[in-house]
CSV table of C-alpha atoms in Angstrom, one decimal:
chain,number,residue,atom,x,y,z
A,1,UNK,CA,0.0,0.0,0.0
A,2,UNK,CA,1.2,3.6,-0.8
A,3,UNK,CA,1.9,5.9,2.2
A,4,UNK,CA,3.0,9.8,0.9
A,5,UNK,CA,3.8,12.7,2.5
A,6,UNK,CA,2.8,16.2,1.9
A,7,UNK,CA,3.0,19.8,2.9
A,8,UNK,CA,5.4,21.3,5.0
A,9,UNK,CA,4.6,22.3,8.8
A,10,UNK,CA,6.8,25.7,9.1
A,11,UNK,CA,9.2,25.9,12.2
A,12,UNK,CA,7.0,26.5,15.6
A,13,UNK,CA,4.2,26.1,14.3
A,14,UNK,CA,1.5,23.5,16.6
A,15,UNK,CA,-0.9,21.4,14.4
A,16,UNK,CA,-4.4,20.0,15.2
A,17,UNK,CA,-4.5,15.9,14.8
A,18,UNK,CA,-6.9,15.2,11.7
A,19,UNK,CA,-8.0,11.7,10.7
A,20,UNK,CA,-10.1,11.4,7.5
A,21,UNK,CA,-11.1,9.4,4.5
A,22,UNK,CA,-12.2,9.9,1.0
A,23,UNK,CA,-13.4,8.3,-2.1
A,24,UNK,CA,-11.9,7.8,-5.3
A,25,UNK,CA,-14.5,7.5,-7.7
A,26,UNK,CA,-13.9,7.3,-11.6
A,27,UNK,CA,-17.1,7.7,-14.3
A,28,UNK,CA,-16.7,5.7,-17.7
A,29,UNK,CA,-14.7,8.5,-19.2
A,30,UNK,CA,-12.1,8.3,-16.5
A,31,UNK,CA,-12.6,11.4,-14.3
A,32,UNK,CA,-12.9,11.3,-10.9
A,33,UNK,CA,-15.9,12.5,-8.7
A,34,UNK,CA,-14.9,15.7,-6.8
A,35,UNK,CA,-16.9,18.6,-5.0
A,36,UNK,CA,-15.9,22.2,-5.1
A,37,UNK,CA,-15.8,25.5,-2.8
A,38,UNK,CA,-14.3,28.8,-3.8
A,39,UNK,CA,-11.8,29.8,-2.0
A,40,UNK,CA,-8.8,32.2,-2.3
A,41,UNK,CA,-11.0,33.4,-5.1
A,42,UNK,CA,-11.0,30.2,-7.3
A,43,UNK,CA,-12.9,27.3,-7.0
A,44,UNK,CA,-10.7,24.3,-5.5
A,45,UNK,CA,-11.4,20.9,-5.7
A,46,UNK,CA,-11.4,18.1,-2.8
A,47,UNK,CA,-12.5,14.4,-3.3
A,48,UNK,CA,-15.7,13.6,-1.3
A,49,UNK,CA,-15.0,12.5,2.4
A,50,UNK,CA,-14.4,14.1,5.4
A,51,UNK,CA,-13.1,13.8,9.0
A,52,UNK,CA,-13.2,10.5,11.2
A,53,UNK,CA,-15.8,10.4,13.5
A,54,UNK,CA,-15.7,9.0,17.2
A,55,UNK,CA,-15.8,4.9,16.9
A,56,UNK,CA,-16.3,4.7,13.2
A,57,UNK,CA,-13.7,3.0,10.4
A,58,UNK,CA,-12.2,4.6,7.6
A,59,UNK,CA,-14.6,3.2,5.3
A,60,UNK,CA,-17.7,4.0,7.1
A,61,UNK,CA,-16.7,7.6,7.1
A,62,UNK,CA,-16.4,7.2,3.3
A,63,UNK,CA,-19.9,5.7,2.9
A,64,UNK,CA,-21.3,8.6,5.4
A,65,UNK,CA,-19.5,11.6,4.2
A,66,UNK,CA,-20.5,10.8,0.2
A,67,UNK,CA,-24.1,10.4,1.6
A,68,UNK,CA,-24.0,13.7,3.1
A,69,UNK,CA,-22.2,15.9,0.7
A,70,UNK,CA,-23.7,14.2,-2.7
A,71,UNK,CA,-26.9,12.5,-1.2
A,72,UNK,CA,-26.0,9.4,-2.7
A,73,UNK,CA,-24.3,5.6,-1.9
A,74,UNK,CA,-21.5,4.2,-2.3
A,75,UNK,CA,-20.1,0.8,-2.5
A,76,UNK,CA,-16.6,1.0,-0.7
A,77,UNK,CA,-13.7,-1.2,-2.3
A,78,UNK,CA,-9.8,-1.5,-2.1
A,79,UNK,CA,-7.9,0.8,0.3
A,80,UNK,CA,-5.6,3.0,-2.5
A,81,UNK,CA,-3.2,4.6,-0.1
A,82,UNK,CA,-2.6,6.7,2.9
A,83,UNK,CA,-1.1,9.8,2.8
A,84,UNK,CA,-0.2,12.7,5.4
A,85,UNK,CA,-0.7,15.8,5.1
A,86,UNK,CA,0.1,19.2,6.4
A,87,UNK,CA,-2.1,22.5,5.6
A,88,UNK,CA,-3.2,25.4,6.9
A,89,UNK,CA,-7.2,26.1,7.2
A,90,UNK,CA,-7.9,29.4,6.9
A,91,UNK,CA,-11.0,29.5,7.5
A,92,UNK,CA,-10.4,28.7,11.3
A,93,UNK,CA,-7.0,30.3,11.5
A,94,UNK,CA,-4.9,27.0,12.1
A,95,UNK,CA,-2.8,24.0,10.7
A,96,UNK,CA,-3.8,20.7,10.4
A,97,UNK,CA,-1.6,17.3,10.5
A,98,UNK,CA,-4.4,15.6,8.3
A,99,UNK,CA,-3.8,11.4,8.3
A,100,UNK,CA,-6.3,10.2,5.3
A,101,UNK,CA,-7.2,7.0,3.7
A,102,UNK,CA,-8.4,6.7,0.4
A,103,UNK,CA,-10.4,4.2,-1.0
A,104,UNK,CA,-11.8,3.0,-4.8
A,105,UNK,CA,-15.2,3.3,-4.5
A,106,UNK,CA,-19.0,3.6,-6.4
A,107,UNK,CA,-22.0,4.9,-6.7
A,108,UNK,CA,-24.6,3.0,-5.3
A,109,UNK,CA,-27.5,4.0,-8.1
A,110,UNK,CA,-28.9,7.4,-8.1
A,111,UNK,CA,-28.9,10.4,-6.0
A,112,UNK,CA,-30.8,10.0,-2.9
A,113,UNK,CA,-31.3,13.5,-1.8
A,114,UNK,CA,-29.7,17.0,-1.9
A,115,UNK,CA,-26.5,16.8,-0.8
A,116,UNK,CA,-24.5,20.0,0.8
A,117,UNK,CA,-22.4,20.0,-2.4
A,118,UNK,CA,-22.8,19.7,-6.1
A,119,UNK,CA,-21.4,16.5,-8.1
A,120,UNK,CA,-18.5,17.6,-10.2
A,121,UNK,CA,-16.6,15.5,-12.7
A,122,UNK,CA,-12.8,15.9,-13.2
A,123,UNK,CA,-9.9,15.0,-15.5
A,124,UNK,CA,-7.4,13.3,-13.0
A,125,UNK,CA,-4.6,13.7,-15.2
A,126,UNK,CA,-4.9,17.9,-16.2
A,127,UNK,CA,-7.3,18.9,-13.3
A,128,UNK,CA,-5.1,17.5,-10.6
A,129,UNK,CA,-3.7,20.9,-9.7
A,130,UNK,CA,-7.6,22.2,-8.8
A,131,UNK,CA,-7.5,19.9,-5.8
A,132,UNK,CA,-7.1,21.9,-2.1
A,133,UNK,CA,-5.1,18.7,-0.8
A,134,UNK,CA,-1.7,17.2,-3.0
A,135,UNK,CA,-2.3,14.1,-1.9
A,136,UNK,CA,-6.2,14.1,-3.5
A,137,UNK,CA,-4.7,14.7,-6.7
A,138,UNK,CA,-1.8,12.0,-5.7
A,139,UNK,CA,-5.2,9.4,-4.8
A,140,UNK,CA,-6.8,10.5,-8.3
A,141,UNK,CA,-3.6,9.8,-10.0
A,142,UNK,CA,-3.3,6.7,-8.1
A,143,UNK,CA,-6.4,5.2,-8.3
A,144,UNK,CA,-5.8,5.3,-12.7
A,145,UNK,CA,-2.6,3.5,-12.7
């Protein structure tokens, strides 16, 4: 299994302890499924998933977090990779020592509901530098090889 390493944590600097998981999830023409937020006045990419909950796996975070940000399900399959990475959050002032797992995954049928975010599709290969996180665009990569 691949294990990467990204971000640096500059000199002093304390980070919060973040534990997440995401999906990698490829349509028929080879993009991967992604949402989107603008920030620093550009939209930027993330893979759906999210942070670890109390006394729940890797892979049920995946299931939960692409139910609640697409509305739909998801079939969970091989673990990809793990990666670690450092990044600062603007949005509540601090940095982060993120842990994530990333996993192959599907849609199970349809959408469900409304989820918080819209469904977007990206090219892996020449999107890659949209995603927030390096090591999203490393799992996208990854997940096509």
């Amino acid at each position: 299994m691949e294990r990467q390493i990204f971000g640096m944590l500059p000199d002093g600097v304390d980070c919060r302890p973040r534990r997440a998981a995401y999906a990698v999830i490829h349509n028929s023409g080879g993009n991967v499924a992604a949402i989107t937020a603008n920030f620093r006045g550009r939209d930027e990419f993330w893979l759906p998933g999210g942070g670890i909950e109390h006394g729940e796996s890797p892979r049920q975070t995946v299931v939960r977090e692409v139910r609640e940000e697409l509305g739909r399900g998801a079939v969970v399959g091989s673990e990809l990779g793990k990666a670690r990475q450092f990044f600062f959050a603007g949005d509540e002032g601090c940095w982060y020592d993120m842990t994530a797992w990333f996993f192959k995954a599907e849609f199970l049928g349809e959408a469900q509901n409304d989820g918080e975010f819209a469904l977007h599709w990206i090219d892996a290969t020449t999107g890659h530098t949209d995603f927030f996180h390096e090591c999203h665009a490393w799992a996208a990569l990854l997940a096509q090889g």
